[in-house]
PDB file of C-alpha atoms in Angstrom:
ATOM      1  CA  MET A1449      58.263  28.359  34.516  1.00 79.00           C
ATOM      2  CA  ARG A1450      54.910  26.632  34.924  1.00 85.00           C
ATOM      3  CA  SER A1451      55.203  24.977  31.525  1.00 91.00           C
ATOM      4  CA  LEU A1452      58.616  23.562  32.466  1.00 92.00           C
ATOM      5  CA  VAL A1453      57.274  22.068  35.688  1.00 89.00           C
ATOM      6  CA  ALA A1454      54.398  20.523  33.737  1.00 92.00           C
ATOM      7  CA  THR A1455      56.810  18.445  31.644  1.00 93.00           C
ATOM      8  CA  TRP A1456      57.776  16.443  34.728  1.00 93.00           C
ATOM      9  CA  LYS A1457      54.156  15.678  35.569  1.00 91.00           C
ATOM     10  CA  ASP A1458      53.206  14.932  31.963  1.00 92.00           C
ATOM     11  CA  ASN A1459      56.117  12.531  31.416  1.00 92.00           C
ATOM     12  CA  ASP A1460      55.676  10.710  34.719  1.00 93.00           C
ATOM     13  CA  PRO A1461      51.987  10.743  35.690  1.00 92.00           C
ATOM     14  CA  THR A1462      52.388   7.747  38.027  1.00 92.00           C
ATOM     15  CA  TYR A1463      54.772   9.731  40.223  1.00 93.00           C
ATOM     16  CA  GLU A1464      53.603  12.199  42.831  1.00 87.00           C
ATOM     17  CA  HIS A1465      55.108  15.657  42.364  1.00 92.00           C
ATOM     18  CA  THR A1466      55.411  18.382  44.962  1.00 88.00           C
ATOM     19  CA  LEU A1467      56.464  21.974  44.429  1.00 91.00           C
ATOM     20  CA  LEU A1468      59.033  22.811  47.074  1.00 93.00           C
ATOM     21  CA  ASP A1469      57.939  26.335  47.893  1.00 91.00           C
ATOM     22  CA  LYS A1470      58.743  27.993  51.205  1.00 90.00           C
ATOM     23  CA  GLN A1471      55.839  26.500  53.151  1.00 93.00           C
ATOM     24  CA  ALA A1472      56.257  22.995  51.740  1.00 93.00           C
ATOM     25  CA  GLY A1473      59.963  23.128  52.522  1.00 94.00           C
ATOM     26  CA  GLU A1474      59.449  24.172  56.110  1.00 96.00           C
ATOM     27  CA  ASP A1475      56.760  21.515  56.609  1.00 96.00           C
ATOM     28  CA  ILE A1476      59.065  18.758  55.331  1.00 95.00           C
ATOM     29  CA  VAL A1477      62.003  19.893  57.423  1.00 97.00           C
ATOM     30  CA  ARG A1478      59.866  20.110  60.578  1.00 97.00           C
ATOM     31  CA  LYS A1479      58.454  16.642  59.873  1.00 97.00           C
ATOM     32  CA  HIS A1480      61.735  14.836  59.363  1.00 97.00           C
ATOM     33  CA  TYR A1481      64.195  16.797  61.512  1.00 98.00           C
ATOM     34  CA  SER A1482      62.166  17.433  64.660  1.00 96.00           C
ATOM     35  CA  LYS A1483      64.590  15.199  66.576  1.00 95.00           C
ATOM     36  CA  ASP A1484      67.690  16.578  64.838  1.00 96.00           C
ATOM     37  CA  PRO A1485      68.027  20.135  66.161  1.00 96.00           C
ATOM     38  CA  ALA A1486      71.113  21.228  64.205  1.00 98.00           C
ATOM     39  CA  PRO A1487      69.662  21.082  60.661  1.00 98.00           C
ATOM     40  CA  LEU A1488      66.176  22.041  61.877  1.00 98.00           C
ATOM     41  CA  LYS A1489      67.365  25.197  63.631  1.00 98.00           C
ATOM     42  CA  THR A1490      69.837  26.071  60.876  1.00 98.00           C
ATOM     43  CA  TYR A1491      67.287  25.802  58.074  1.00 98.00           C
ATOM     44  CA  LEU A1492      64.429  27.582  59.836  1.00 98.00           C
ATOM     45  CA  GLU A1493      66.616  30.492  60.975  1.00 98.00           C
ATOM     46  CA  LEU A1494      68.504  30.902  57.706  1.00 98.00           C
ATOM     47  CA  GLY A1495      67.698  34.188  55.960  1.00 97.00           C
ATOM     48  CA  SER A1496      69.597  33.742  52.689  1.00 97.00           C
ATOM     49  CA  THR A1497      67.177  32.609  49.955  1.00 94.00           C
ATOM     50  CA  ILE A1498      69.818  30.876  47.852  1.00 95.00           C
ATOM     51  CA  LEU A1499      71.359  29.029  50.802  1.00 97.00           C
ATOM     52  CA  ARG A1500      67.886  27.858  51.804  1.00 96.00           C
ATOM     53  CA  ALA A1501      67.105  26.681  48.255  1.00 95.00           C
ATOM     54  CA  ASP A1502      70.317  24.656  48.075  1.00 97.00           C
ATOM     55  CA  TYR A1503      70.020  23.339  51.618  1.00 98.00           C
ATOM     56  CA  LEU A1504      66.393  22.253  51.183  1.00 97.00           C
ATOM     57  CA  ARG A1505      67.094  19.863  48.308  1.00 97.00           C
ATOM     58  CA  TYR A1506      69.641  17.998  50.415  1.00 98.00           C
ATOM     59  CA  LEU A1507      67.408  17.894  53.485  1.00 98.00           C
ATOM     60  CA  VAL A1508      64.438  16.566  51.507  1.00 97.00           C
ATOM     61  CA  LEU A1509      66.395  13.953  49.579  1.00 97.00           C
ATOM     62  CA  ALA A1510      68.261  12.723  52.647  1.00 98.00           C
ATOM     63  CA  ALA A1511      64.939  12.111  54.392  1.00 97.00           C
ATOM     64  CA  GLU A1512      62.669  11.106  51.517  1.00 96.00           C
ATOM     65  CA  GLY A1513      64.790  10.100  48.547  1.00 96.00           C
ATOM     66  CA  GLY A1514      63.527  10.550  45.005  1.00 96.00           C
ATOM     67  CA  PHE A1515      64.241  12.929  42.153  1.00 96.00           C
ATOM     68  CA  TYR A1516      64.817  16.669  42.563  1.00 97.00           C
ATOM     69  CA  SER A1517      65.102  19.294  39.839  1.00 96.00           C
ATOM     70  CA  ASP A1518      65.155  23.094  39.803  1.00 95.00           C
ATOM     71  CA  LEU A1519      62.117  24.914  38.461  1.00 93.00           C
ATOM     72  CA  ASP A1520      63.974  26.126  35.367  1.00 93.00           C
ATOM     73  CA  THR A1521      64.457  22.601  34.025  1.00 95.00           C
ATOM     74  CA  HIS A1522      62.329  20.323  31.894  1.00 95.00           C
ATOM     75  CA  VAL A1523      62.428  16.572  31.557  1.00 96.00           C
ATOM     76  CA  VAL A1524      63.396  14.921  28.258  1.00 97.00           C
ATOM     77  CA  LYS A1525      63.147  11.215  29.101  1.00 96.00           C
ATOM     78  CA  PRO A1526      60.752   9.600  31.596  1.00 95.00           C
ATOM     79  CA  LEU A1527      62.351   9.043  34.996  1.00 96.00           C
ATOM     80  CA  ASP A1528      62.066   5.266  34.735  1.00 93.00           C
ATOM     81  CA  GLU A1529      64.400   5.405  31.723  1.00 95.00           C
ATOM     82  CA  TRP A1530      67.143   7.313  33.511  1.00 96.00           C
ATOM     83  CA  TYR A1531      68.896   4.221  34.799  1.00 94.00           C
ATOM     84  CA  SER A1532      68.723   0.462  35.111  1.00 91.00           C
ATOM     85  CA  ASP A1533      70.242  -1.739  37.767  1.00 87.00           C
ATOM     86  CA  SER A1534      70.369  -5.352  38.862  1.00 88.00           C
ATOM     87  CA  PRO A1535      70.540  -7.208  42.195  1.00 89.00           C
ATOM     88  CA  ASP A1536      74.313  -7.540  41.921  1.00 90.00           C
ATOM     89  CA  ARG A1537      74.832  -3.949  40.710  1.00 91.00           C
ATOM     90  CA  PRO A1538      72.242  -1.792  42.487  1.00 94.00           C
ATOM     91  CA  VAL A1539      71.990   1.916  41.699  1.00 96.00           C
ATOM     92  CA  ARG A1540      71.136   4.084  44.691  1.00 97.00           C
ATOM     93  CA  ALA A1541      72.069   7.511  43.337  1.00 98.00           C
ATOM     94  CA  LEU A1542      72.465   9.355  40.033  1.00 98.00           C
ATOM     95  CA  VAL A1543      75.029  12.155  39.782  1.00 98.00           C
ATOM     96  CA  GLY A1544      75.539  14.166  36.603  1.00 98.00           C
ATOM     97  CA  LEU A1545      78.592  16.098  35.440  1.00 98.00           C
ATOM     98  CA  GLU A1546      78.278  19.893  35.307  1.00 97.00           C
ATOM     99  CA  SER A1547      81.694  20.554  33.804  1.00 97.00           C
ATOM    100  CA  ASP A1548      84.808  18.752  32.614  1.00 97.00           C
ATOM    101  CA  GLN A1549      88.143  20.444  31.981  1.00 95.00           C
ATOM    102  CA  LEU A1550      89.056  17.666  29.510  1.00 95.00           C
ATOM    103  CA  ASP A1551      92.506  18.266  27.989  1.00 92.00           C
ATOM    104  CA  SER A1552      92.633  21.973  28.767  1.00 94.00           C
ATOM    105  CA  PRO A1553      95.407  23.111  31.134  1.00 93.00           C
ATOM    106  CA  HIS A1554      92.927  25.582  32.630  1.00 94.00           C
ATOM    107  CA  LEU A1555      89.760  25.169  34.661  1.00 94.00           C
ATOM    108  CA  THR A1556      86.515  25.710  32.794  1.00 93.00           C
ATOM    109  CA  LYS A1557      85.451  29.334  33.181  1.00 91.00           C
ATOM    110  CA  GLY A1558      83.403  29.823  36.312  1.00 92.00           C
ATOM    111  CA  MET A1559      84.317  26.418  37.736  1.00 95.00           C
ATOM    112  CA  TYR A1560      86.531  25.574  40.696  1.00 95.00           C
ATOM    113  CA  MET A1561      87.386  21.914  40.022  1.00 97.00           C
ATOM    114  CA  PRO A1562      88.595  20.034  36.914  1.00 97.00           C
ATOM    115  CA  VAL A1563      85.439  17.892  37.035  1.00 98.00           C
ATOM    116  CA  GLN A1564      82.424  19.322  38.821  1.00 98.00           C
ATOM    117  CA  PHE A1565      78.994  17.781  39.466  1.00 98.00           C
ATOM    118  CA  CYS A1566      75.700  19.580  39.049  1.00 97.00           C
ATOM    119  CA  GLN A1567      73.073  19.864  41.763  1.00 97.00           C
ATOM    120  CA  TRP A1568      70.248  21.436  39.786  1.00 96.00           C
ATOM    121  CA  THR A1569      69.024  17.859  39.243  1.00 97.00           C
ATOM    122  CA  LEU A1570      69.572  15.051  41.737  1.00 97.00           C
ATOM    123  CA  ALA A1571      68.306  11.505  42.283  1.00 97.00           C
ATOM    124  CA  ILE A1572      69.063   9.344  45.302  1.00 97.00           C
ATOM    125  CA  SER A1573      67.551   6.828  47.699  1.00 96.00           C
ATOM    126  CA  ALA A1574      66.326   7.883  51.128  1.00 96.00           C
ATOM    127  CA  HIS A1575      68.910   7.964  53.920  1.00 97.00           C
ATOM    128  CA  HIS A1576      71.764   7.405  51.486  1.00 98.00           C
ATOM    129  CA  PRO A1577      75.073   8.082  53.274  1.00 98.00           C
ATOM    130  CA  LEU A1578      76.191  10.467  50.516  1.00 98.00           C
ATOM    131  CA  MET A1579      73.224  12.761  51.104  1.00 98.00           C
ATOM    132  CA  VAL A1580      73.315  12.350  54.870  1.00 98.00           C
ATOM    133  CA  SER A1581      76.975  13.425  54.857  1.00 98.00           C
ATOM    134  CA  MET A1582      76.073  16.355  52.587  1.00 98.00           C
ATOM    135  CA  VAL A1583      73.411  17.542  55.033  1.00 98.00           C
ATOM    136  CA  ASN A1584      75.901  17.347  57.893  1.00 98.00           C
ATOM    137  CA  SER A1585      78.571  19.183  55.896  1.00 98.00           C
ATOM    138  CA  VAL A1586      76.215  21.947  54.771  1.00 98.00           C
ATOM    139  CA  THR A1587      74.813  22.402  58.275  1.00 98.00           C
ATOM    140  CA  GLN A1588      78.317  22.813  59.669  1.00 98.00           C
ATOM    141  CA  GLY A1589      79.420  25.026  56.774  1.00 98.00           C
ATOM    142  CA  ILE A1590      76.518  27.452  57.158  1.00 98.00           C
ATOM    143  CA  GLN A1591      77.081  27.746  60.886  1.00 98.00           C
ATOM    144  CA  GLU A1592      80.810  28.325  60.405  1.00 98.00           C
ATOM    145  CA  LEU A1593      80.141  30.973  57.746  1.00 98.00           C
ATOM    146  CA  ALA A1594      77.821  32.852  60.102  1.00 98.00           C
ATOM    147  CA  ARG A1595      80.403  32.688  62.885  1.00 98.00           C
ATOM    148  CA  SER A1596      83.111  34.005  60.554  1.00 97.00           C
ATOM    149  CA  TYR A1597      81.012  37.117  59.909  1.00 97.00           C
ATOM    150  CA  GLU A1598      79.862  37.293  63.517  1.00 98.00           C
ATOM    151  CA  VAL A1599      76.237  37.475  62.406  1.00 98.00           C
ATOM    152  CA  ALA A1600      73.107  35.516  63.197  1.00 98.00           C
ATOM    153  CA  LEU A1601      71.694  33.141  60.577  1.00 98.00           C
ATOM    154  CA  PRO A1602      68.754  35.434  59.632  1.00 98.00           C
ATOM    155  CA  THR A1603      71.179  38.165  58.529  1.00 98.00           C
ATOM    156  CA  LEU A1604      73.834  35.969  56.895  1.00 98.00           C
ATOM    157  CA  SER A1605      74.286  37.235  53.319  1.00 96.00           C
ATOM    158  CA  PRO A1606      77.027  35.318  51.465  1.00 97.00           C
ATOM    159  CA  ASP A1607      78.612  36.228  48.151  1.00 95.00           C
ATOM    160  CA  ASN A1608      78.629  33.951  45.098  1.00 94.00           C
ATOM    161  CA  GLU A1609      81.836  32.129  45.945  1.00 96.00           C
ATOM    162  CA  GLU A1610      80.719  31.458  49.495  1.00 97.00           C
ATOM    163  CA  VAL A1611      77.444  30.010  48.214  1.00 97.00           C
ATOM    164  CA  LEU A1612      79.220  27.750  45.736  1.00 97.00           C
ATOM    165  CA  HIS A1613      81.588  26.407  48.397  1.00 98.00           C
ATOM    166  CA  THR A1614      79.067  26.101  51.230  1.00 98.00           C
ATOM    167  CA  THR A1615      75.871  24.755  49.638  1.00 98.00           C
ATOM    168  CA  GLY A1616      76.434  24.834  45.871  1.00 97.00           C
ATOM    169  CA  PRO A1617      78.096  22.579  43.300  1.00 97.00           C
ATOM    170  CA  VAL A1618      81.604  22.887  44.735  1.00 98.00           C
ATOM    171  CA  ALA A1619      80.410  21.628  48.115  1.00 98.00           C
ATOM    172  CA  TRP A1620      78.363  18.909  46.402  1.00 98.00           C
ATOM    173  CA  SER A1621      81.278  17.852  44.185  1.00 98.00           C
ATOM    174  CA  ARG A1622      83.600  17.472  47.152  1.00 98.00           C
ATOM    175  CA  ALA A1623      81.023  15.341  48.949  1.00 98.00           C
ATOM    176  CA  VAL A1624      80.557  13.143  45.872  1.00 98.00           C
ATOM    177  CA  PHE A1625      84.286  12.577  45.352  1.00 98.00           C
ATOM    178  CA  ALA A1626      84.680  11.730  49.053  1.00 98.00           C
ATOM    179  CA  TYR A1627      81.853   9.194  48.897  1.00 98.00           C
ATOM    180  CA  LEU A1628      83.091   7.602  45.656  1.00 98.00           C
ATOM    181  CA  SER A1629      86.505   7.116  47.256  1.00 98.00           C
ATOM    182  CA  LEU A1630      84.929   5.627  50.376  1.00 97.00           C
ATOM    183  CA  ALA A1631      82.632   3.323  48.393  1.00 96.00           C
ATOM    184  CA  THR A1632      85.393   1.980  46.163  1.00 97.00           C
ATOM    185  CA  GLY A1633      88.187   1.862  48.736  1.00 97.00           C
ATOM    186  CA  THR A1634      90.464   3.897  46.486  1.00 97.00           C
ATOM    187  CA  GLU A1635      90.950   7.590  45.835  1.00 98.00           C
ATOM    188  CA  VAL A1636      88.620   8.745  43.060  1.00 98.00           C
ATOM    189  CA  THR A1637      89.608  12.029  41.391  1.00 97.00           C
ATOM    190  CA  HIS A1638      88.764  13.943  38.236  1.00 97.00           C
ATOM    191  CA  LEU A1639      91.214  11.689  36.396  1.00 97.00           C
ATOM    192  CA  ASN A1640      88.764   8.807  36.821  1.00 97.00           C
ATOM    193  CA  LEU A1641      85.953  10.793  35.221  1.00 98.00           C
ATOM    194  CA  THR A1642      87.302  13.254  32.700  1.00 97.00           C
ATOM    195  CA  GLY A1643      86.075  12.511  29.195  1.00 97.00           C
ATOM    196  CA  LEU A1644      83.341  10.206  30.510  1.00 97.00           C
ATOM    197  CA  LYS A1645      81.199   8.952  27.613  1.00 96.00           C
ATOM    198  CA  GLU A1646      79.047   6.303  29.273  1.00 97.00           C
ATOM    199  CA  PRO A1647      77.466   6.078  32.726  1.00 97.00           C
ATOM    200  CA  ARG A1648      79.879   4.549  35.221  1.00 97.00           C
ATOM    201  CA  LEU A1649      78.997   2.894  38.526  1.00 97.00           C
ATOM    202  CA  PHE A1650      81.113   3.609  41.609  1.00 97.00           C
ATOM    203  CA  GLY A1651      79.764   1.523  44.450  1.00 96.00           C
ATOM    204  CA  ASP A1652      76.050   2.307  44.274  1.00 97.00           C
ATOM    205  CA  VAL A1653      76.411   5.766  42.667  1.00 98.00           C
ATOM    206  CA  LEU A1654      75.972   6.012  38.907  1.00 98.00           C
ATOM    207  CA  ILE A1655      77.958   8.910  37.438  1.00 98.00           C
ATOM    208  CA  LEU A1656      76.368  10.268  34.258  1.00 98.00           C
ATOM    209  CA  PRO A1657      78.246  11.898  31.339  1.00 97.00           C
ATOM    210  CA  ILE A1658      78.004  15.619  30.699  1.00 97.00           C
ATOM    211  CA  ASN A1659      75.040  15.452  28.318  1.00 97.00           C
ATOM    212  CA  ALA A1660      72.724  13.649  30.738  1.00 97.00           C
ATOM    213  CA  PHE A1661      72.040  16.710  32.903  1.00 98.00           C
ATOM    214  CA  ALA A1662      74.154  19.400  31.208  1.00 96.00           C
ATOM    215  CA  SER A1663      73.382  19.426  27.499  1.00 96.00           C
ATOM    216  CA  GLY A1664      73.419  22.846  25.886  1.00 94.00           C
ATOM    217  CA  LEU A1665      76.502  24.216  27.626  1.00 93.00           C
ATOM    218  CA  ALA A1666      79.294  25.973  25.756  1.00 88.00           C
ATOM    219  CA  HIS A1667      82.029  23.839  27.327  1.00 93.00           C
ATOM    220  CA  SER A1668      83.009  20.376  28.535  1.00 94.00           C
ATOM    221  CA  GLY A1669      82.091  18.603  25.308  1.00 91.00           C
ATOM    222  CA  SER A1670      78.415  19.306  25.907  1.00 94.00           C
ATOM    223  CA  ARG A1671      76.101  18.957  22.878  1.00 93.00           C
ATOM    224  CA  ASN A1672      74.123  22.075  22.039  1.00 92.00           C
ATOM    225  CA  THR A1673      70.988  20.113  21.144  1.00 93.00           C
ATOM    226  CA  VAL A1674      68.995  17.309  22.711  1.00 95.00           C
ATOM    227  CA  SER A1675      70.603  13.940  22.029  1.00 94.00           C
ATOM    228  CA  ASN A1676      69.920  10.357  23.009  1.00 95.00           C
ATOM    229  CA  GLU A1677      72.085  10.973  26.095  1.00 96.00           C
ATOM    230  CA  THR A1678      69.969  13.894  27.306  1.00 97.00           C
ATOM    231  CA  LEU A1679      67.743  13.075  30.276  1.00 98.00           C
ATOM    232  CA  MET A1680      66.676  16.625  31.156  1.00 97.00           C
ATOM    233  CA  TRP A1681      67.421  20.194  30.053  1.00 96.00           C
ATOM    234  CA  HIS A1682      68.416  23.154  32.188  1.00 96.00           C
ATOM    235  CA  THR A1683      67.223  26.504  30.806  1.00 94.00           C
ATOM    236  CA  PHE A1684      69.193  28.619  33.333  1.00 88.00           C
ATOM    237  CA  GLN A1685      66.302  31.025  33.869  1.00 84.00           C
ATOM    238  CA  GLY A1686      66.886  31.234  37.612  1.00 64.00           C
ATOM    239  CA  ALA A1687      68.991  34.247  38.615  1.00 52.00           C
ATOM    240  CA  TRP A1688      70.771  34.292  41.953  1.00 47.00           C
ATOM    241  CA  LYS A1689      74.294  35.592  41.538  1.00 52.00           C
ATOM    242  CA  ALA A1690      75.289  38.858  43.126  1.00 39.00           C
ATOM    243  CA  THR A1691      78.378  40.733  44.178  1.00 36.00           C
ATOM    244  CA  LYS A1692      79.243  41.013  47.849  1.00 36.00           C
ATOM    245  CA  GLU A1693      78.014  44.627  47.768  1.00 33.00           C
ATOM    246  CA  GLN A1694      74.685  43.600  46.226  1.00 31.00           C
ATOM    247  CA  ALA A1695      74.340  40.735  48.654  1.00 32.00           C
ATOM    248  CA  SER A1696      74.773  43.082  51.590  1.00 29.00           C
ATOM    249  CA  ARG A1697      71.991  45.360  50.343  1.00 28.00           C
ATOM    250  CA  THR A1698      69.323  42.962  49.203  1.00 25.00           C
ATOM    251  CA  ARG A1699      68.271  39.359  49.281  1.00 27.00           C
ATOM    252  CA  ARG A1700      68.778  37.473  46.084  1.00 29.00           C
ATOM    253  CA  THR A1701      65.953  35.536  44.491  1.00 33.00           C
ATOM    254  CA  ALA A1702      66.352  31.840  43.934  1.00 38.00           C
ATOM    255  CA  SER A1703      64.102  29.333  42.243  1.00 44.00           C
ATOM    256  CA  LEU A1704      63.074  26.485  44.456  1.00 59.00           C
ATOM    257  CA  GLY A1705      62.415  23.170  42.816  1.00 77.00           C
ATOM    258  CA  THR A1706      60.143  20.215  42.472  1.00 78.00           C
ATOM    259  CA  HIS A1707      60.633  16.713  43.813  1.00 85.00           C
ATOM    260  CA  SER A1708      59.156  13.412  42.570  1.00 84.00           C
ATOM    261  CA  ARG A1709      59.060   9.869  43.792  1.00 77.00           C
ATOM    262  CA  PRO A1710      57.325   6.679  42.642  1.00 70.00           C
ATOM    263  CA  GLY A1711      55.528   4.414  45.067  1.00 45.00           C
ATOM    264  CA  ALA A1712      58.826   3.208  46.521  1.00 41.00           C
ATOM    265  CA  ASN A1713      62.073   4.945  47.299  1.00 47.00           C
ATOM    266  CA  PHE A1714      64.436   5.628  44.444  1.00 57.00           C
ATOM    267  CA  GLY A1715      66.767   2.690  44.008  1.00 54.00           C
ATOM    268  CA  GLY A1716      64.645   0.410  46.158  1.00 45.00           C
ATOM    269  CA  SER A1717      66.415   1.247  49.412  1.00 41.00           C
ATOM    270  CA  GLY A1718      65.518   3.268  52.438  1.00 38.00           C
ATOM    271  CA  GLY A1719      63.330   2.781  55.429  1.00 33.00           C
ATOM    272  CA  ASP A1720      59.613   2.695  56.060  1.00 32.00           C
ATOM    273  CA  ASP A1721      57.645   4.590  53.428  1.00 30.00           C
ATOM    274  CA  GLY A1722      54.679   4.652  55.805  1.00 28.00           C
ATOM    275  CA  ASP A1723      52.886   7.982  55.583  1.00 27.00           C
ATOM    276  CA  ARG A1724      55.520   9.649  53.428  1.00 25.00           C
ATOM    277  CA  SER A1725      54.117  11.745  50.650  1.00 26.00           C
ATOM    278  CA  GLU A1726      55.792  11.718  47.272  1.00 28.00           C
ATOM    279  CA  TYR A1727      57.980  14.504  46.000  1.00 32.00           C
ATOM    280  CA  ARG A1728      60.129  15.641  43.158  1.00 36.00           C
TER     281      ARG A1728
END
């Protein structure tokens, strides 16, 4: 996957890029959550590789902001071309569709919601309330899952569905819908987004159509080739799914990601950049 990672650096040489491997992840979490014991303890004690990989992206982005993408992705358009905003319509987060049921009476195969958002690629400003709430929700969800099995965090070994609902795209989608409703003062559901053809701003969150982050899928109206709408491409080389029986016998592998930021926080918000290093 080295060649895929290189596309991000080659397309955006003015950004600083950091590979979020195990050591880098732990260093970032210790740095930013030393005074927040719940996420610090939960992340450092967590034994599940896939839960850690999901959890880390939220922890990093909540603290640092920037752009995150899984290792098995490559960039198509430079990051500076992903969005534009203005003083009266600021963009503080980009969220891309993963699936859209469209006119079908049935959910898309493998999905749990009529419209679901992807979390293999994320972009958000530091300390954004959407990501802060996601960190809080995931921290609580992981702890509750461990209690339900009466196991300690190092031995927690969830199945696919539990991952999806605790740290994965289902959990992320619920957090996004909740924030969009809060930001707009009205309930936002899949009916507001199904069939989305152009980016749409809800508060300070820009929702991107299916082809922005999810081109090449065999559903949801996704194009099977790169188009003008395509911002990045997911190759789906990372393998993590397992049955409950497999999960109980062995740890699953999961690709960590990379994280990039320009000289200022994504979206121009956030606190003191100070000694913060840059990530993707």
